[in-house]
Amino acid sequence: MKFRHLGGSRHLIQQEKKNFSIPLLIAALSLTIFALIALSISDNQIHQFDDNLIGWIQGMEAPGMTKWMQVFTWIGSGLPVIIITIISMIVLYLFLGHRRELLFLAAVIAGSTLLNTLLKLAFQRARPTIHRIIEASGYSFPSGHSMAAFSLYGGLAFLIWKHIPTATGRVLMIIVSAAFILTIGMSRIYLGVHYPSDIAGGYFLSGSWLGICIWFYQRYLERMSLLHSKPLT
């Protein structure tokens, strides 16, 4: 029995190590892409990319589209993000009885906010001035809205995934989460307060941070599982 238990533990450890490599790989790849974007924000090529994408997105301007974009940019702002996060944490606690998930989600959101604040001060990139529909203060790179959206909806998708019993439900959840993340980012470009590279940089930076948080979270769960599976002596 003892040898069987040790063999099962080794198998669990090997399986978890394989799983750990995926979030870390995503985190490293996302951080690399963010670094490339950050290094190229003063390059003419990134300006051409920004100008072309701004022209295409703002070319869709219409009264109905403007209202729609204003709604999504509001959803991605500070107070709504806090409210959605609190409601999500209450649901996780009351209906699913999970406390560890609360700490995970709080760490993802808080860490993303801190990273955004520090990096905006470090880069001090001015916001675009061409055709602003709304006003916004502060620096431009990386986008706080895109980072908050990716962290919140990406973190929720990770936590809810295992509680959805069907593949169709999981695919639908991914589509809805991606739609919110992309539309919030697009709204910032449409309304003239961010460059596309600000949005992309925010996505990849949050993707890196989320991958790191998932790795630590899974490692914590694996350690707890091993502790609980140890036989009493």
Short mmCIF file of C-alpha atoms in Angstrom, two decimals:
data_model
loop_
_atom_site.label_atom_id
_atom_site.label_comp_id
_atom_site.label_asym_id
_atom_site.label_seq_id
_atom_site.Cartn_x
_atom_site.Cartn_y
_atom_site.Cartn_z
CA MET A 1 0.00 0.00 0.00
CA LYS A 2 2.83 2.35 0.86
CA PHE A 3 4.59 1.71 -2.47
CA ARG A 4 1.31 2.21 -4.31
CA HIS A 5 0.82 5.53 -2.54
CA LEU A 6 4.36 6.66 -3.43
CA GLY A 7 3.87 5.65 -7.03
CA GLY A 8 0.62 7.61 -7.21
CA SER A 9 2.29 10.66 -5.70
CA ARG A 10 5.12 10.52 -8.22
CA HIS A 11 2.63 10.23 -11.06
CA LEU A 12 0.70 13.22 -9.71
CA ILE A 13 3.87 15.29 -9.42
CA GLN A 14 4.95 14.41 -12.97
CA GLN A 15 1.52 15.28 -14.34
CA GLU A 16 1.42 18.58 -12.49
CA LYS A 17 4.91 19.50 -13.74
CA LYS A 18 3.65 19.06 -17.28
CA ASN A 19 0.69 21.29 -16.51
CA PHE A 20 2.90 23.91 -14.85
CA SER A 21 4.96 24.37 -17.99
CA ILE A 22 1.98 25.62 -20.01
CA PRO A 23 1.14 28.73 -17.89
CA LEU A 24 4.84 29.58 -17.57
CA LEU A 25 5.38 29.20 -21.30
CA ILE A 26 2.41 31.49 -22.01
CA ALA A 27 3.70 33.99 -19.44
CA ALA A 28 7.20 34.03 -20.94
CA LEU A 29 5.92 34.36 -24.50
CA SER A 30 3.49 37.14 -23.56
CA LEU A 31 6.19 39.03 -21.67
CA THR A 32 8.55 38.75 -24.64
CA ILE A 33 5.93 40.19 -27.01
CA PHE A 34 5.18 42.99 -24.54
CA ALA A 35 8.89 43.83 -24.34
CA LEU A 36 9.10 43.98 -28.15
CA ILE A 37 6.10 46.33 -28.29
CA ALA A 38 7.57 48.49 -25.51
CA LEU A 39 10.91 48.73 -27.30
CA SER A 40 9.28 49.68 -30.59
CA ILE A 41 6.88 52.42 -29.44
CA SER A 42 9.37 55.05 -30.64
CA ASP A 43 9.90 53.27 -33.96
CA ASN A 44 8.29 54.50 -37.15
CA GLN A 45 6.94 51.03 -37.89
CA ILE A 46 4.82 50.93 -34.74
CA HIS A 47 3.52 54.42 -35.50
CA GLN A 48 2.46 53.29 -38.95
CA PHE A 49 0.71 50.27 -37.45
CA ASP A 50 -1.04 52.52 -34.91
CA ASP A 51 -2.11 55.08 -37.51
CA ASN A 52 -3.48 52.45 -39.91
CA LEU A 53 -5.49 50.67 -37.23
CA ILE A 54 -6.78 53.92 -35.74
CA GLY A 55 -7.93 55.01 -39.19
CA TRP A 56 -9.76 51.73 -39.76
CA ILE A 57 -11.48 51.63 -36.34
CA GLN A 58 -12.40 55.31 -36.25
CA GLY A 59 -13.63 54.99 -39.82
CA MET A 60 -16.60 53.05 -38.39
CA GLU A 61 -17.78 56.12 -36.47
CA ALA A 62 -21.55 56.49 -36.22
CA PRO A 63 -23.85 57.76 -33.44
CA GLY A 64 -24.98 54.25 -32.47
CA MET A 65 -21.43 52.88 -32.54
CA THR A 66 -20.19 55.76 -30.39
CA LYS A 67 -22.79 55.01 -27.70
CA TRP A 68 -21.90 51.33 -27.83
CA MET A 69 -18.19 52.06 -27.45
CA GLN A 70 -18.86 54.45 -24.57
CA VAL A 71 -20.78 51.71 -22.76
CA PHE A 72 -17.90 49.25 -23.10
CA THR A 73 -15.26 51.78 -22.13
CA TRP A 74 -17.34 52.47 -18.99
CA ILE A 75 -17.56 48.72 -18.25
CA GLY A 76 -13.77 48.57 -18.40
CA SER A 77 -13.23 51.55 -16.07
CA GLY A 78 -12.34 51.48 -12.38
CA LEU A 79 -15.67 51.37 -10.55
CA PRO A 80 -17.43 48.80 -12.77
CA VAL A 81 -14.35 46.54 -12.64
CA ILE A 82 -14.37 46.74 -8.83
CA ILE A 83 -18.12 46.00 -8.70
CA ILE A 84 -17.85 43.04 -11.12
CA THR A 85 -14.88 41.68 -9.17
CA ILE A 86 -16.72 41.91 -5.84
CA ILE A 87 -19.86 40.28 -7.26
CA SER A 88 -17.75 37.48 -8.77
CA MET A 89 -15.99 36.89 -5.46
CA ILE A 90 -19.32 36.75 -3.61
CA VAL A 91 -20.67 34.21 -6.11
CA LEU A 92 -17.51 32.10 -5.84
CA TYR A 93 -17.75 32.10 -2.07
CA LEU A 94 -21.51 31.65 -1.55
CA PHE A 95 -22.39 29.27 -4.38
CA LEU A 96 -19.17 27.39 -4.94
CA GLY A 97 -17.72 27.63 -1.43
CA HIS A 98 -14.26 28.47 -2.68
CA ARG A 99 -11.98 30.73 -0.68
CA ARG A 100 -8.71 30.09 -2.52
CA GLU A 101 -10.29 31.34 -5.74
CA LEU A 102 -11.03 34.65 -4.02
CA LEU A 103 -7.37 35.18 -3.23
CA PHE A 104 -6.36 34.18 -6.75
CA LEU A 105 -8.75 36.65 -8.40
CA ALA A 106 -7.79 39.44 -5.99
CA ALA A 107 -4.08 38.85 -6.70
CA VAL A 108 -4.65 38.90 -10.46
CA ILE A 109 -6.58 42.19 -10.38
CA ALA A 110 -4.39 43.93 -7.79
CA GLY A 111 -1.15 42.88 -9.45
CA SER A 112 -2.37 43.99 -12.87
CA THR A 113 -3.37 47.39 -11.49
CA LEU A 114 0.00 47.87 -9.80
CA LEU A 115 1.95 46.85 -12.90
CA ASN A 116 -0.06 49.26 -15.04
CA THR A 117 0.55 52.16 -12.66
CA LEU A 118 4.30 51.53 -12.44
CA LEU A 119 4.83 51.02 -16.16
CA LYS A 120 2.82 54.09 -17.15
CA LEU A 121 5.11 56.14 -14.92
CA ALA A 122 8.14 54.43 -16.44
CA PHE A 123 7.20 54.95 -20.12
CA GLN A 124 5.26 58.24 -19.80
CA ARG A 125 3.82 57.91 -23.29
CA ALA A 126 1.44 60.72 -24.20
CA ARG A 127 -2.06 59.85 -25.36
CA PRO A 128 -3.05 60.34 -28.99
CA THR A 129 -4.52 63.73 -29.84
CA ILE A 130 -6.19 62.94 -33.18
CA HIS A 131 -9.99 62.96 -33.14
CA ARG A 132 -10.76 62.43 -29.46
CA ILE A 133 -14.40 61.66 -28.74
CA ILE A 134 -13.92 61.61 -24.95
CA GLU A 135 -11.26 63.03 -22.67
CA ALA A 136 -8.88 60.96 -20.57
CA SER A 137 -6.02 61.92 -18.30
CA GLY A 138 -2.77 60.18 -17.48
CA TYR A 139 -0.25 58.36 -19.64
CA SER A 140 -1.10 56.04 -22.50
CA PHE A 141 1.14 52.93 -22.42
CA PRO A 142 0.12 50.31 -21.45
CA SER A 143 -3.67 50.65 -21.49
CA GLY A 144 -5.23 50.28 -18.04
CA HIS A 145 -8.60 49.33 -19.53
CA SER A 146 -7.13 46.51 -21.61
CA MET A 147 -5.11 45.19 -18.66
CA ALA A 148 -8.09 45.28 -16.30
CA ALA A 149 -10.36 43.59 -18.85
CA PHE A 150 -7.87 40.82 -19.64
CA SER A 151 -7.08 40.19 -15.97
CA LEU A 152 -10.71 40.18 -14.82
CA TYR A 153 -12.37 38.18 -17.61
CA GLY A 154 -9.34 35.98 -18.21
CA GLY A 155 -9.11 35.17 -14.49
CA LEU A 156 -12.84 34.46 -14.26
CA ALA A 157 -12.70 32.22 -17.33
CA PHE A 158 -9.90 30.20 -15.73
CA LEU A 159 -11.81 29.78 -12.45
CA ILE A 160 -15.19 28.99 -14.01
CA TRP A 161 -13.84 26.61 -16.67
CA LYS A 162 -13.81 23.49 -14.50
CA HIS A 163 -17.35 24.14 -13.25
CA ILE A 164 -18.87 24.11 -16.75
CA PRO A 165 -19.86 20.50 -17.54
CA THR A 166 -20.17 20.72 -21.35
CA ALA A 167 -17.74 21.58 -24.11
CA THR A 168 -20.35 23.86 -25.69
CA GLY A 169 -20.68 25.82 -22.45
CA ARG A 170 -16.92 26.21 -22.20
CA VAL A 171 -16.60 27.42 -25.77
CA LEU A 172 -19.43 29.91 -25.20
CA MET A 173 -17.73 31.20 -22.05
CA ILE A 174 -14.45 31.73 -23.94
CA ILE A 175 -16.26 33.56 -26.75
CA VAL A 176 -18.09 35.87 -24.32
CA SER A 177 -14.92 36.59 -22.32
CA ALA A 178 -12.90 37.29 -25.48
CA ALA A 179 -15.66 39.53 -26.84
CA PHE A 180 -15.65 41.66 -23.68
CA ILE A 181 -11.85 41.90 -23.64
CA LEU A 182 -11.53 42.81 -27.31
CA THR A 183 -14.45 45.24 -27.38
CA ILE A 184 -13.24 47.12 -24.30
CA GLY A 185 -9.82 47.50 -25.92
CA MET A 186 -11.33 48.54 -29.25
CA SER A 187 -13.50 51.14 -27.51
CA ARG A 188 -10.40 52.93 -26.26
CA ILE A 189 -9.02 53.20 -29.80
CA TYR A 190 -12.39 54.22 -31.24
CA LEU A 191 -12.84 56.96 -28.65
CA GLY A 192 -9.38 58.34 -29.43
CA VAL A 193 -7.70 57.91 -26.03
CA HIS A 194 -5.28 55.05 -26.80
CA TYR A 195 -2.99 53.81 -29.54
CA PRO A 196 -3.52 50.21 -30.70
CA SER A 197 -0.03 49.39 -29.39
CA ASP A 198 -1.18 50.56 -25.93
CA ILE A 199 -4.00 48.02 -26.09
CA ALA A 200 -1.84 45.19 -27.42
CA GLY A 201 0.83 45.90 -24.82
CA GLY A 202 -1.77 45.80 -22.06
CA TYR A 203 -3.14 42.48 -23.28
CA PHE A 204 0.24 40.78 -23.42
CA LEU A 205 1.42 42.18 -20.09
CA SER A 206 -1.77 41.01 -18.38
CA GLY A 207 -1.47 37.67 -20.18
CA SER A 208 2.00 37.26 -18.69
CA TRP A 209 0.85 38.22 -15.20
CA LEU A 210 -2.20 35.93 -15.42
CA GLY A 211 0.00 33.03 -16.54
CA ILE A 212 2.31 33.54 -13.55
CA CYS A 213 -0.66 33.71 -11.16
CA ILE A 214 -2.14 30.51 -12.62
CA TRP A 215 1.21 28.73 -12.23
CA PHE A 216 1.51 29.70 -8.56
CA TYR A 217 -2.15 28.85 -7.95
CA GLN A 218 -1.85 25.38 -9.51
CA ARG A 219 1.38 24.75 -7.62
CA TYR A 220 -0.36 25.66 -4.37
CA LEU A 221 -3.24 23.28 -5.13
CA GLU A 222 -0.80 20.49 -5.99
CA ARG A 223 1.04 20.95 -2.70
CA MET A 224 -2.22 20.92 -0.75
CA SER A 225 -3.27 17.75 -2.57
CA LEU A 226 0.00 16.04 -1.67
CA LEU A 227 -0.31 17.05 1.97
CA HIS A 228 -3.85 15.70 2.21
CA SER A 229 -2.90 12.46 0.48
CA LYS A 230 -0.08 11.64 2.91
CA PRO A 231 -0.95 8.65 5.15
CA LEU A 232 -1.19 9.20 8.88
CA THR A 233 1.68 7.66 10.88
#
